Short mmCIF file of N, CA and C in Angstrom, two decimals:
data_model
loop_
_atom_site.label_atom_id
_atom_site.label_comp_id
_atom_site.label_asym_id
_atom_site.label_seq_id
_atom_site.Cartn_x
_atom_site.Cartn_y
_atom_site.Cartn_z
N MET A 1 -64.37 -31.81 -13.35
CA MET A 1 -63.58 -31.05 -12.39
C MET A 1 -65.39 -30.16 -11.49
N ALA A 2 -64.65 -30.55 -10.33
CA ALA A 2 -66.40 -29.48 -9.75
C ALA A 2 -65.75 -28.03 -9.51
N ALA A 3 -66.69 -26.85 -9.47
CA ALA A 3 -66.35 -25.64 -9.53
C ALA A 3 -65.63 -25.02 -8.65
N SER A 4 -65.55 -25.61 -7.39
CA SER A 4 -64.06 -25.52 -6.53
C SER A 4 -63.10 -25.54 -6.46
N GLN A 5 -63.34 -26.70 -7.05
CA GLN A 5 -61.45 -27.32 -7.40
C GLN A 5 -61.10 -26.55 -8.74
N ASP A 6 -62.14 -26.34 -9.58
CA ASP A 6 -61.77 -25.26 -10.51
C ASP A 6 -61.24 -24.07 -10.17
N VAL A 7 -62.16 -23.68 -9.68
CA VAL A 7 -61.73 -21.96 -8.93
C VAL A 7 -60.52 -22.07 -8.18
N HIS A 8 -60.09 -23.23 -7.24
CA HIS A 8 -58.95 -23.47 -6.60
C HIS A 8 -57.16 -23.37 -7.44
N VAL A 9 -57.88 -24.41 -8.66
CA VAL A 9 -56.86 -24.66 -10.19
C VAL A 9 -56.39 -23.56 -10.50
N ARG A 10 -57.75 -22.65 -11.22
CA ARG A 10 -57.30 -21.29 -11.52
C ARG A 10 -56.14 -20.24 -10.49
N ILE A 11 -56.46 -20.05 -9.31
CA ILE A 11 -56.16 -19.54 -8.35
C ILE A 11 -54.68 -19.74 -8.40
N CYS A 12 -54.52 -21.27 -8.12
CA CYS A 12 -52.77 -22.05 -7.71
C CYS A 12 -51.88 -21.53 -9.27
N SER A 13 -53.00 -21.89 -10.88
CA SER A 13 -51.82 -21.24 -11.93
C SER A 13 -51.60 -19.60 -11.65
N GLN A 14 -52.79 -18.91 -11.42
CA GLN A 14 -52.51 -17.42 -11.37
C GLN A 14 -51.22 -17.37 -10.51
N GLU A 15 -51.32 -17.82 -9.20
CA GLU A 15 -50.09 -17.71 -8.15
C GLU A 15 -49.14 -17.98 -8.90
N ILE A 16 -48.86 -19.09 -9.56
CA ILE A 16 -47.35 -20.00 -10.02
C ILE A 16 -47.51 -18.81 -11.54
N ILE A 17 -48.30 -18.36 -12.29
CA ILE A 17 -47.36 -17.04 -12.97
C ILE A 17 -46.86 -15.63 -12.32
N LYS A 18 -47.77 -15.51 -11.32
CA LYS A 18 -47.24 -14.53 -10.76
C LYS A 18 -45.69 -14.73 -9.69
N TYR A 19 -45.24 -15.74 -8.93
CA TYR A 19 -44.56 -16.02 -8.95
C TYR A 19 -43.19 -15.90 -9.65
N ASP A 20 -43.81 -16.47 -10.98
CA ASP A 20 -43.18 -16.58 -12.38
C ASP A 20 -42.50 -15.48 -12.43
N LEU A 21 -43.76 -14.00 -12.83
CA LEU A 21 -43.05 -12.97 -12.90
C LEU A 21 -41.95 -12.47 -12.03
N GLU A 22 -42.45 -12.17 -10.90
CA GLU A 22 -41.74 -11.97 -10.04
C GLU A 22 -40.43 -12.80 -9.82
N ILE A 23 -39.89 -13.77 -9.56
CA ILE A 23 -38.83 -14.52 -10.34
C ILE A 23 -38.13 -13.66 -10.90
N LYS A 24 -38.46 -13.61 -12.42
CA LYS A 24 -37.98 -12.99 -13.49
C LYS A 24 -37.60 -11.63 -13.36
N ALA A 25 -38.20 -10.71 -12.83
CA ALA A 25 -38.00 -9.13 -12.38
C ALA A 25 -36.69 -9.01 -11.25
N LEU A 26 -36.81 -10.16 -10.36
CA LEU A 26 -35.64 -10.23 -9.55
C LEU A 26 -34.39 -10.73 -10.17
N ILE A 27 -34.38 -11.55 -11.19
CA ILE A 27 -33.55 -11.91 -11.54
C ILE A 27 -33.06 -11.05 -12.56
N GLN A 28 -33.85 -10.29 -13.56
CA GLN A 28 -33.67 -8.99 -13.84
C GLN A 28 -32.88 -7.94 -13.16
N ASP A 29 -33.34 -7.70 -11.64
CA ASP A 29 -32.94 -7.02 -10.86
C ASP A 29 -31.30 -6.73 -11.07
N ILE A 30 -31.16 -8.88 -9.79
CA ILE A 30 -29.73 -8.87 -9.93
C ILE A 30 -28.66 -8.68 -11.31
N ARG A 31 -29.47 -9.19 -12.14
CA ARG A 31 -28.66 -8.70 -13.32
C ARG A 31 -27.58 -7.25 -13.73
N GLU A 32 -29.06 -6.44 -13.44
CA GLU A 32 -28.73 -5.19 -13.71
C GLU A 32 -28.11 -4.58 -12.35
N SER A 33 -28.06 -5.46 -11.11
CA SER A 33 -27.88 -4.42 -9.62
C SER A 33 -25.95 -4.44 -9.67
N THR A 34 -25.78 -2.81 -9.20
CA THR A 34 -24.92 -2.58 -9.40
C THR A 34 -23.90 -2.16 -7.93
N GLY A 35 -24.43 -2.33 -7.40
CA GLY A 35 -24.94 -1.82 -5.61
C GLY A 35 -23.75 -3.23 -4.52
N PRO A 36 -23.96 -2.86 -4.03
CA PRO A 36 -22.81 -3.45 -3.00
C PRO A 36 -23.53 -5.11 -2.34
N PRO A 37 -22.10 -5.95 -1.94
CA PRO A 37 -22.78 -7.55 -2.28
C PRO A 37 -23.74 -7.54 -0.76
N SER A 38 -23.83 -7.06 -0.33
CA SER A 38 -25.29 -7.47 0.85
C SER A 38 -26.82 -7.32 0.11
N GLU A 39 -26.72 -6.16 -1.24
CA GLU A 39 -27.81 -5.54 -2.28
C GLU A 39 -28.15 -7.07 -2.95
N LEU A 40 -26.81 -8.08 -3.41
CA LEU A 40 -27.00 -9.01 -4.19
C LEU A 40 -27.66 -10.15 -3.23
N THR A 41 -27.02 -9.95 -2.12
CA THR A 41 -27.45 -11.35 -0.78
C THR A 41 -28.89 -11.41 -0.91
N GLU A 42 -29.45 -9.62 -0.60
CA GLU A 42 -30.98 -9.46 -0.43
C GLU A 42 -31.65 -10.28 -1.21
N LEU A 43 -31.51 -9.77 -2.32
CA LEU A 43 -31.71 -9.64 -3.86
C LEU A 43 -31.86 -11.53 -4.37
N ASN A 44 -31.11 -12.33 -3.72
CA ASN A 44 -30.93 -13.83 -3.93
C ASN A 44 -31.70 -14.63 -3.20
N SER A 45 -31.99 -13.59 -2.26
CA SER A 45 -32.67 -14.00 -0.75
C SER A 45 -33.92 -14.26 -1.27
N ASN A 46 -34.31 -13.30 -1.81
CA ASN A 46 -35.96 -13.00 -2.25
C ASN A 46 -36.29 -14.04 -3.37
N VAL A 47 -34.96 -14.19 -4.48
CA VAL A 47 -35.33 -15.43 -5.45
C VAL A 47 -35.48 -16.34 -4.72
N LYS A 48 -34.91 -16.73 -3.92
CA LYS A 48 -35.42 -17.89 -3.24
C LYS A 48 -36.57 -18.55 -2.38
N ASP A 49 -36.78 -17.20 -1.69
CA ASP A 49 -37.93 -17.53 -1.07
C ASP A 49 -39.39 -17.20 -2.45
N LYS A 50 -39.57 -16.68 -3.37
CA LYS A 50 -39.90 -17.15 -4.67
C LYS A 50 -40.16 -18.09 -5.21
N ILE A 51 -39.19 -18.97 -4.93
CA ILE A 51 -38.70 -20.18 -5.75
C ILE A 51 -39.40 -21.20 -5.16
N ASN A 52 -39.18 -21.32 -3.33
CA ASN A 52 -40.09 -21.88 -2.38
C ASN A 52 -41.25 -21.85 -2.54
N GLN A 53 -41.69 -20.41 -2.74
CA GLN A 53 -43.39 -20.36 -2.99
C GLN A 53 -43.89 -20.74 -4.40
N LEU A 54 -42.93 -20.86 -5.17
CA LEU A 54 -43.89 -21.69 -6.52
C LEU A 54 -43.00 -22.83 -6.59
N ARG A 55 -42.38 -23.77 -5.83
CA ARG A 55 -42.58 -25.21 -5.83
C ARG A 55 -43.54 -25.17 -4.68
N MET A 56 -44.16 -24.66 -4.15
CA MET A 56 -44.99 -24.86 -3.44
C MET A 56 -46.53 -24.93 -3.92
N ARG A 57 -46.30 -24.39 -5.09
CA ARG A 57 -47.84 -23.96 -5.47
C ARG A 57 -47.22 -25.20 -6.75
N ILE A 58 -46.63 -25.61 -7.26
CA ILE A 58 -46.60 -26.84 -7.87
C ILE A 58 -46.93 -27.61 -7.63
N GLN A 59 -46.22 -27.64 -6.29
CA GLN A 59 -46.60 -29.28 -5.30
C GLN A 59 -48.19 -29.31 -5.69
N ASP A 60 -48.68 -28.20 -4.88
CA ASP A 60 -50.19 -28.19 -4.96
C ASP A 60 -51.16 -28.30 -6.06
N LEU A 61 -50.93 -27.86 -7.38
CA LEU A 61 -51.17 -28.09 -8.62
C LEU A 61 -50.94 -29.77 -8.63
N GLU A 62 -49.94 -30.37 -8.73
CA GLU A 62 -49.77 -31.49 -8.68
C GLU A 62 -50.39 -32.75 -7.69
N GLN A 63 -51.22 -32.17 -6.76
CA GLN A 63 -51.58 -32.82 -5.87
C GLN A 63 -53.27 -32.45 -6.08
N MET A 64 -53.70 -31.34 -6.44
CA MET A 64 -55.05 -31.37 -7.20
C MET A 64 -55.44 -32.37 -8.59
N ALA A 65 -53.90 -32.11 -9.05
CA ALA A 65 -54.24 -32.86 -10.49
C ALA A 65 -54.54 -34.67 -9.85
N LYS A 66 -53.73 -35.05 -9.00
CA LYS A 66 -53.73 -36.76 -8.51
C LYS A 66 -55.13 -36.58 -8.16
N GLU A 67 -56.01 -35.88 -7.53
CA GLU A 67 -57.53 -35.81 -6.80
C GLU A 67 -58.24 -35.70 -8.30
N GLN A 68 -57.98 -35.58 -9.66
CA GLN A 68 -58.72 -35.05 -10.04
C GLN A 68 -59.79 -36.33 -10.30
N ASP A 69 -60.87 -36.67 -10.75
CA ASP A 69 -61.97 -37.94 -11.52
C ASP A 69 -61.39 -38.17 -12.40
N LYS A 70 -61.47 -36.73 -13.44
CA LYS A 70 -61.46 -37.89 -14.78
C LYS A 70 -60.13 -37.44 -15.49
N GLU A 71 -59.86 -38.36 -15.89
CA GLU A 71 -58.56 -38.73 -16.48
C GLU A 71 -57.29 -37.31 -17.72
N SER A 72 -58.86 -37.15 -18.59
CA SER A 72 -58.26 -35.75 -18.94
C SER A 72 -57.85 -34.36 -18.24
N ASP A 73 -58.93 -34.01 -17.39
CA ASP A 73 -58.78 -33.23 -16.32
C ASP A 73 -57.07 -33.20 -15.72
N LYS A 74 -57.28 -34.43 -14.94
CA LYS A 74 -55.65 -34.99 -14.58
C LYS A 74 -54.46 -34.72 -15.10
N LEU A 75 -54.66 -35.29 -16.32
CA LEU A 75 -53.76 -35.06 -17.48
C LEU A 75 -53.38 -34.03 -17.76
N ALA A 76 -54.11 -33.07 -18.06
CA ALA A 76 -54.14 -31.49 -18.48
C ALA A 76 -53.50 -31.06 -17.07
N LEU A 77 -54.14 -30.96 -15.71
CA LEU A 77 -52.91 -30.27 -14.97
C LEU A 77 -51.61 -30.95 -14.50
N LEU A 78 -51.42 -32.65 -14.59
CA LEU A 78 -49.97 -32.85 -14.48
C LEU A 78 -49.24 -31.93 -15.98
N ASN A 79 -49.84 -32.14 -17.26
CA ASN A 79 -49.04 -31.17 -18.15
C ASN A 79 -48.60 -29.83 -17.71
N GLU A 80 -49.70 -29.24 -17.37
CA GLU A 80 -49.05 -27.67 -16.49
C GLU A 80 -48.17 -27.95 -15.58
N MET A 81 -48.54 -28.71 -14.52
CA MET A 81 -47.87 -28.51 -13.44
C MET A 81 -46.00 -29.10 -14.18
N GLU A 82 -45.77 -30.00 -15.01
CA GLU A 82 -45.09 -30.67 -15.48
C GLU A 82 -43.96 -29.37 -16.28
N ARG A 83 -44.62 -28.35 -17.28
CA ARG A 83 -44.20 -27.21 -17.69
C ARG A 83 -43.69 -26.38 -16.57
N HIS A 84 -44.59 -26.05 -15.51
CA HIS A 84 -44.15 -24.96 -14.56
C HIS A 84 -42.83 -25.59 -13.89
N ARG A 85 -43.17 -27.13 -13.50
CA ARG A 85 -41.70 -27.24 -13.11
C ARG A 85 -40.17 -27.05 -13.83
N LYS A 86 -40.56 -27.41 -15.08
CA LYS A 86 -39.23 -27.35 -15.85
C LYS A 86 -39.01 -25.72 -15.82
N GLN A 87 -39.90 -25.01 -15.88
CA GLN A 87 -39.57 -23.35 -15.47
C GLN A 87 -39.03 -22.93 -14.88
N MET A 88 -39.26 -23.54 -13.70
CA MET A 88 -39.17 -23.68 -12.27
C MET A 88 -37.27 -24.41 -11.93
N LEU A 89 -36.94 -25.07 -12.61
CA LEU A 89 -35.65 -25.55 -12.83
C LEU A 89 -34.85 -24.80 -13.15
N ARG A 90 -35.45 -23.91 -14.62
CA ARG A 90 -34.42 -22.90 -15.38
C ARG A 90 -34.36 -22.17 -14.21
N LYS A 91 -35.27 -21.54 -13.28
CA LYS A 91 -35.22 -20.38 -12.74
C LYS A 91 -34.24 -20.59 -11.79
N THR A 92 -33.82 -22.22 -11.08
CA THR A 92 -33.37 -22.57 -10.16
C THR A 92 -31.60 -22.25 -10.50
N THR A 93 -31.27 -22.73 -12.01
CA THR A 93 -30.15 -22.54 -12.46
C THR A 93 -30.18 -21.41 -12.64
N LYS A 94 -30.43 -20.49 -13.17
CA LYS A 94 -30.54 -18.66 -13.13
C LYS A 94 -30.15 -17.87 -11.74
N GLN A 95 -30.82 -18.64 -10.28
CA GLN A 95 -30.55 -18.15 -8.98
C GLN A 95 -29.36 -18.82 -8.77
N SER A 96 -28.78 -20.12 -9.19
CA SER A 96 -27.52 -20.36 -8.62
C SER A 96 -26.72 -19.61 -9.67
N LEU A 97 -26.77 -19.56 -10.66
CA LEU A 97 -25.93 -18.31 -11.37
C LEU A 97 -26.00 -17.19 -10.90
N ALA A 98 -26.74 -16.42 -10.44
CA ALA A 98 -26.76 -15.05 -9.45
C ALA A 98 -26.24 -15.00 -8.30
N GLN A 99 -26.21 -16.47 -7.77
CA GLN A 99 -25.23 -16.65 -6.63
C GLN A 99 -24.35 -16.83 -6.49
N THR A 100 -23.66 -17.66 -7.82
CA THR A 100 -22.01 -17.88 -8.32
C THR A 100 -21.74 -16.61 -8.19
N SER A 101 -22.35 -15.85 -9.43
CA SER A 101 -22.30 -14.06 -9.79
C SER A 101 -22.14 -13.32 -8.09
N SER A 102 -22.65 -13.65 -7.20
CA SER A 102 -22.83 -13.00 -6.38
C SER A 102 -21.46 -13.05 -5.72
N ALA A 103 -20.95 -14.22 -5.20
CA ALA A 103 -19.94 -14.45 -4.50
C ALA A 103 -18.60 -14.24 -5.54
N ILE A 104 -18.55 -14.79 -6.45
CA ILE A 104 -17.64 -13.96 -7.50
C ILE A 104 -17.13 -12.49 -7.46
N THR A 105 -18.40 -12.31 -7.49
CA THR A 105 -18.35 -10.35 -7.30
C THR A 105 -17.73 -10.05 -5.74
N GLU A 106 -18.18 -10.75 -4.88
CA GLU A 106 -18.09 -10.53 -3.47
C GLU A 106 -16.55 -10.54 -3.18
N SER A 107 -15.68 -11.94 -4.04
CA SER A 107 -14.78 -12.26 -3.95
C SER A 107 -13.69 -11.59 -4.45
N LEU A 108 -14.14 -10.65 -6.04
CA LEU A 108 -13.06 -9.73 -6.17
C LEU A 108 -13.45 -7.74 -5.14
N MET A 109 -14.60 -8.06 -4.91
CA MET A 109 -14.56 -6.92 -4.01
C MET A 109 -13.52 -7.08 -3.25
N SER A 110 -13.43 -8.34 -2.25
CA SER A 110 -12.39 -8.88 -1.42
C SER A 110 -11.03 -8.63 -1.80
N ILE A 111 -10.62 -9.06 -2.74
CA ILE A 111 -9.38 -9.13 -3.60
C ILE A 111 -8.96 -7.72 -3.75
N SER A 112 -9.71 -6.39 -4.13
CA SER A 112 -9.70 -5.50 -4.63
C SER A 112 -9.42 -4.68 -3.16
N ARG A 113 -10.31 -4.79 -2.38
CA ARG A 113 -9.70 -4.43 -1.00
C ARG A 113 -8.01 -4.90 -0.46
N MET A 114 -7.91 -6.17 -0.81
CA MET A 114 -6.59 -6.74 0.03
C MET A 114 -5.46 -5.65 -0.97
N MET A 115 -5.82 -5.77 -2.46
CA MET A 115 -4.90 -5.12 -3.18
C MET A 115 -4.84 -3.47 -2.87
N SER A 116 -6.17 -2.98 -2.23
CA SER A 116 -5.72 -1.26 -2.04
C SER A 116 -4.56 -1.35 -0.66
N GLN A 117 -5.36 -2.18 -0.10
CA GLN A 117 -4.13 -2.35 1.11
C GLN A 117 -2.80 -2.45 0.97
N GLN A 118 -2.67 -3.28 0.06
CA GLN A 118 -0.88 -3.58 -0.24
C GLN A 118 -0.51 -2.41 -1.17
N VAL A 119 -1.07 -1.93 -2.13
CA VAL A 119 -1.07 -0.72 -2.90
C VAL A 119 -0.80 0.28 -1.42
N HIS A 120 -1.57 0.53 -0.82
CA HIS A 120 -1.19 1.64 0.65
C HIS A 120 0.49 1.08 1.35
N GLN A 121 0.34 -0.50 1.64
CA GLN A 121 1.67 -0.34 2.03
C GLN A 121 2.86 -0.31 1.58
N SER A 122 2.82 -0.50 0.32
CA SER A 122 3.75 -0.55 -0.76
C SER A 122 4.00 1.07 -0.76
N GLU A 123 3.07 2.25 -0.58
CA GLU A 123 2.62 3.23 -0.86
C GLU A 123 4.12 3.99 0.69
N GLU A 124 3.61 3.38 1.86
CA GLU A 124 3.92 4.09 3.06
C GLU A 124 5.46 3.07 2.60
N THR A 125 5.91 1.99 2.57
CA THR A 125 6.58 1.90 1.83
C THR A 125 8.19 2.35 1.49
N VAL A 126 7.30 2.86 0.15
CA VAL A 126 8.04 3.95 -0.55
C VAL A 126 8.91 4.83 -0.08
N ALA A 127 7.58 5.82 0.80
CA ALA A 127 7.53 7.16 1.23
C ALA A 127 8.66 6.81 2.41
N THR A 128 8.96 5.55 3.11
CA THR A 128 10.15 5.24 4.14
C THR A 128 11.13 5.24 3.36
N LEU A 129 10.86 4.18 2.44
CA LEU A 129 12.39 3.89 1.60
C LEU A 129 13.24 5.81 1.64
N ALA A 130 12.44 6.32 0.69
CA ALA A 130 12.66 7.62 0.24
C ALA A 130 12.98 8.84 1.36
N THR A 131 12.37 8.62 2.54
CA THR A 131 13.15 9.17 3.94
C THR A 131 14.59 8.62 4.70
N SER A 132 14.44 7.53 4.23
CA SER A 132 15.74 6.46 4.39
C SER A 132 16.94 7.20 3.37
N SER A 133 16.29 7.39 2.10
CA SER A 133 17.48 7.24 1.38
C SER A 133 17.93 8.82 1.57
N ARG A 134 17.16 10.20 1.93
CA ARG A 134 17.32 11.43 2.15
C ARG A 134 17.91 11.07 3.31
N THR A 135 17.88 10.25 4.45
CA THR A 135 18.98 10.27 5.32
C THR A 135 20.21 10.19 5.48
N VAL A 136 20.01 8.55 4.03
CA VAL A 136 21.40 8.55 4.08
C VAL A 136 22.41 9.11 3.56
N LEU A 137 21.62 9.92 2.54
CA LEU A 137 22.28 10.99 1.63
C LEU A 137 22.85 12.45 2.45
N GLU A 138 21.85 12.20 3.10
CA GLU A 138 22.56 13.70 4.15
C GLU A 138 23.65 13.07 4.85
N THR A 139 23.66 11.75 5.65
CA THR A 139 24.68 11.24 6.58
C THR A 139 26.10 11.55 5.47
N ASN A 140 25.98 10.90 4.28
CA ASN A 140 27.23 10.32 3.12
C ASN A 140 27.48 12.12 3.30
N GLU A 141 26.90 13.13 2.70
CA GLU A 141 27.04 15.05 2.67
C GLU A 141 28.46 14.94 3.96
N GLU A 142 27.59 14.93 5.30
CA GLU A 142 28.05 15.16 6.57
C GLU A 142 29.53 13.77 7.08
N PHE A 143 29.37 13.49 6.32
CA PHE A 143 30.74 12.32 6.76
C PHE A 143 31.81 12.76 4.97
N LYS A 144 31.06 13.01 4.14
CA LYS A 144 32.22 13.95 3.06
C LYS A 144 32.93 15.03 3.76
N ALA A 145 32.05 16.12 4.58
CA ALA A 145 32.46 17.15 4.78
C ALA A 145 33.61 17.33 6.06
N MET A 146 33.04 15.77 6.75
CA MET A 146 33.80 15.46 8.23
C MET A 146 35.17 15.13 7.31
N THR A 147 35.34 14.16 7.23
CA THR A 147 36.60 13.42 5.98
C THR A 147 37.34 14.92 5.84
N GLY A 148 36.61 16.07 4.92
CA GLY A 148 37.45 16.97 4.80
C GLY A 148 37.94 17.66 6.09
N THR A 149 37.49 17.46 6.89
CA THR A 149 37.87 18.35 8.28
C THR A 149 39.17 17.57 8.46
N ILE A 150 38.66 16.51 9.08
CA ILE A 150 40.13 15.03 9.00
C ILE A 150 40.90 15.77 8.82
N GLN A 151 41.04 15.38 7.22
CA GLN A 151 42.20 15.65 6.38
C GLN A 151 43.24 16.67 6.72
N LEU A 152 42.11 17.83 7.21
CA LEU A 152 42.90 19.31 7.16
C LEU A 152 43.08 19.49 8.39
N GLY A 153 43.02 18.52 9.40
CA GLY A 153 43.25 18.18 11.25
C GLY A 153 44.57 16.95 10.58
N ARG A 154 44.64 16.56 9.67
CA ARG A 154 46.09 15.69 9.37
C ARG A 154 47.00 16.69 9.13
N LYS A 155 46.41 17.67 8.29
CA LYS A 155 47.74 18.10 7.20
C LYS A 155 48.43 19.31 8.29
N LEU A 156 47.21 19.94 9.35
CA LEU A 156 47.70 20.87 10.75
C LEU A 156 48.63 20.04 11.41
N ILE A 157 48.23 19.26 11.74
CA ILE A 157 49.18 18.27 13.07
C ILE A 157 50.44 17.56 12.27
N THR A 158 50.29 17.58 10.90
CA THR A 158 51.90 17.38 10.71
C THR A 158 52.82 18.31 10.51
N LYS A 159 51.98 19.38 10.09
CA LYS A 159 52.46 20.31 9.95
C LYS A 159 52.92 20.97 11.59
N TYR A 160 52.20 20.93 12.32
CA TYR A 160 52.67 21.46 13.88
C TYR A 160 53.59 20.77 14.03
N ASN A 161 53.80 19.20 13.84
CA ASN A 161 54.78 18.53 14.34
C ASN A 161 56.39 18.71 13.61
N ARG A 162 56.07 18.91 12.54
CA ARG A 162 57.35 19.44 11.55
C ARG A 162 58.27 20.84 12.34
N ARG A 163 56.95 21.44 12.51
CA ARG A 163 57.30 22.81 13.44
C ARG A 163 57.95 22.92 14.67
N GLU A 164 57.37 21.71 14.93
CA GLU A 164 57.65 21.17 16.92
C GLU A 164 59.09 20.72 16.28
N PHE A 165 59.58 19.93 15.64
CA PHE A 165 61.12 19.27 15.19
C PHE A 165 61.48 20.58 15.20
N THR A 166 61.19 21.32 13.87
CA THR A 166 61.99 22.64 13.69
C THR A 166 62.44 23.24 14.60
N ASP A 167 61.23 23.67 15.94
CA ASP A 167 61.47 24.66 16.85
C ASP A 167 62.96 23.70 17.86
N LYS A 168 62.36 22.45 18.08
CA LYS A 168 63.74 22.00 19.17
C LYS A 168 64.77 21.89 18.72
N LEU A 169 64.86 22.01 17.49
CA LEU A 169 66.07 21.83 16.78
C LEU A 169 66.79 23.31 16.68
N LEU A 170 66.48 24.01 16.83
CA LEU A 170 66.18 25.96 17.06
C LEU A 170 66.97 25.69 18.00
N ILE A 171 65.70 25.08 18.63
CA ILE A 171 66.18 25.64 20.78
C ILE A 171 67.35 24.99 21.10
N PHE A 172 67.91 23.44 20.15
CA PHE A 172 69.23 22.78 20.56
C PHE A 172 70.27 23.61 20.14
N LEU A 173 70.10 24.16 19.14
CA LEU A 173 71.19 24.73 18.23
C LEU A 173 71.96 26.14 19.12
N ALA A 174 70.58 26.54 19.48
CA ALA A 174 70.55 27.93 20.52
C ALA A 174 70.93 28.07 21.86
N LEU A 175 70.84 26.84 22.39
CA LEU A 175 71.39 26.54 23.36
C LEU A 175 72.64 26.14 23.47
N ALA A 176 73.08 25.33 22.37
CA ALA A 176 74.52 25.25 22.10
C ALA A 176 75.30 26.26 21.79
N LEU A 177 74.65 27.12 20.82
CA LEU A 177 74.99 28.69 20.75
C LEU A 177 75.59 28.79 22.44
N PHE A 178 74.75 29.21 22.81
CA PHE A 178 74.41 29.79 24.19
C PHE A 178 75.80 28.70 25.24
N LEU A 179 75.73 27.80 25.47
CA LEU A 179 76.72 27.62 25.65
C LEU A 179 78.27 27.48 25.26
N ALA A 180 78.57 27.32 24.04
CA ALA A 180 79.11 28.17 23.83
C ALA A 180 79.99 29.11 23.71
N THR A 181 79.02 30.30 23.55
CA THR A 181 79.19 31.49 24.15
C THR A 181 79.92 31.64 25.33
N VAL A 182 78.87 31.28 26.35
CA VAL A 182 79.60 31.17 27.62
C VAL A 182 80.49 30.22 28.22
N VAL A 183 80.80 29.20 27.41
CA VAL A 183 82.32 28.67 27.53
C VAL A 183 83.34 30.00 27.31
N TYR A 184 83.50 30.40 25.90
CA TYR A 184 84.55 30.83 25.04
C TYR A 184 84.47 31.91 25.81
N ILE A 185 83.50 32.43 26.71
CA ILE A 185 83.60 33.91 28.03
C ILE A 185 84.33 33.65 28.76
N LEU A 186 83.78 32.34 29.61
CA LEU A 186 85.09 31.91 30.55
C LEU A 186 86.38 31.84 30.34
N LYS A 187 86.17 31.13 29.20
CA LYS A 187 87.63 30.40 29.15
C LYS A 187 88.11 32.04 28.67
N LYS A 188 88.31 32.59 28.13
CA LYS A 188 88.69 34.08 27.82
C LYS A 188 88.51 34.70 29.02
N ARG A 189 87.89 34.79 29.99
CA ARG A 189 88.01 35.66 31.12
C ARG A 189 88.77 34.96 32.57
N LEU A 190 88.67 33.85 32.60
CA LEU A 190 89.43 32.67 33.29
C LEU A 190 90.88 32.66 33.10
N PHE A 191 90.74 32.12 31.95
CA PHE A 191 92.09 31.56 31.11
C PHE A 191 92.24 32.72 30.40
N PRO A 192 92.58 33.80 30.27
CA PRO A 192 93.01 34.72 28.97
C PRO A 192 94.38 33.92 28.41
N PHE A 193 95.30 33.36 29.03
CA PHE A 193 96.28 33.29 28.27
C PHE A 193 96.08 31.20 27.82
N LEU A 194 95.08 31.16 27.48
CA LEU A 194 95.02 30.02 26.85
C LEU A 194 94.81 30.27 25.60
#
């Protein structure tokens, strides 16, 4: 391997290791994240960027391996490239798990918000029902009071109707007595001999 290729391979390997460590750190941050979904989305985006950079460096290493003249150098670089590729696949799986986790978290937060809105609406409905119940009870009490007043009014009207009948009977009897007295007086004065 030429000296410049050897330096280039070492730089590429170091960058692969650097990206690998950065991806591990970002995945750890995702695991420990308790922030809003936007923070998880940003971390996922950073992981995607680092994985893409790692993929490019692995491809560079593969290209360098193919360009090697010595078969032993070529195999060593291809083995290292394959090892990094396998690690990258596990990272990609972790990243997809993190994205799924983020999506689930966002869905749960959305469900939580909807449930909170439903609870708020239920509280308002319960308050409205309580107010309506109070109004119905007050109306019922007023109705009972009015029923008592109506019954009292009915009793008074019945009593006045009886009194009116009694008064008419008394007036009729008094009128009959008056007329009988007038007739008696007229009879005694006009016809004393009868």
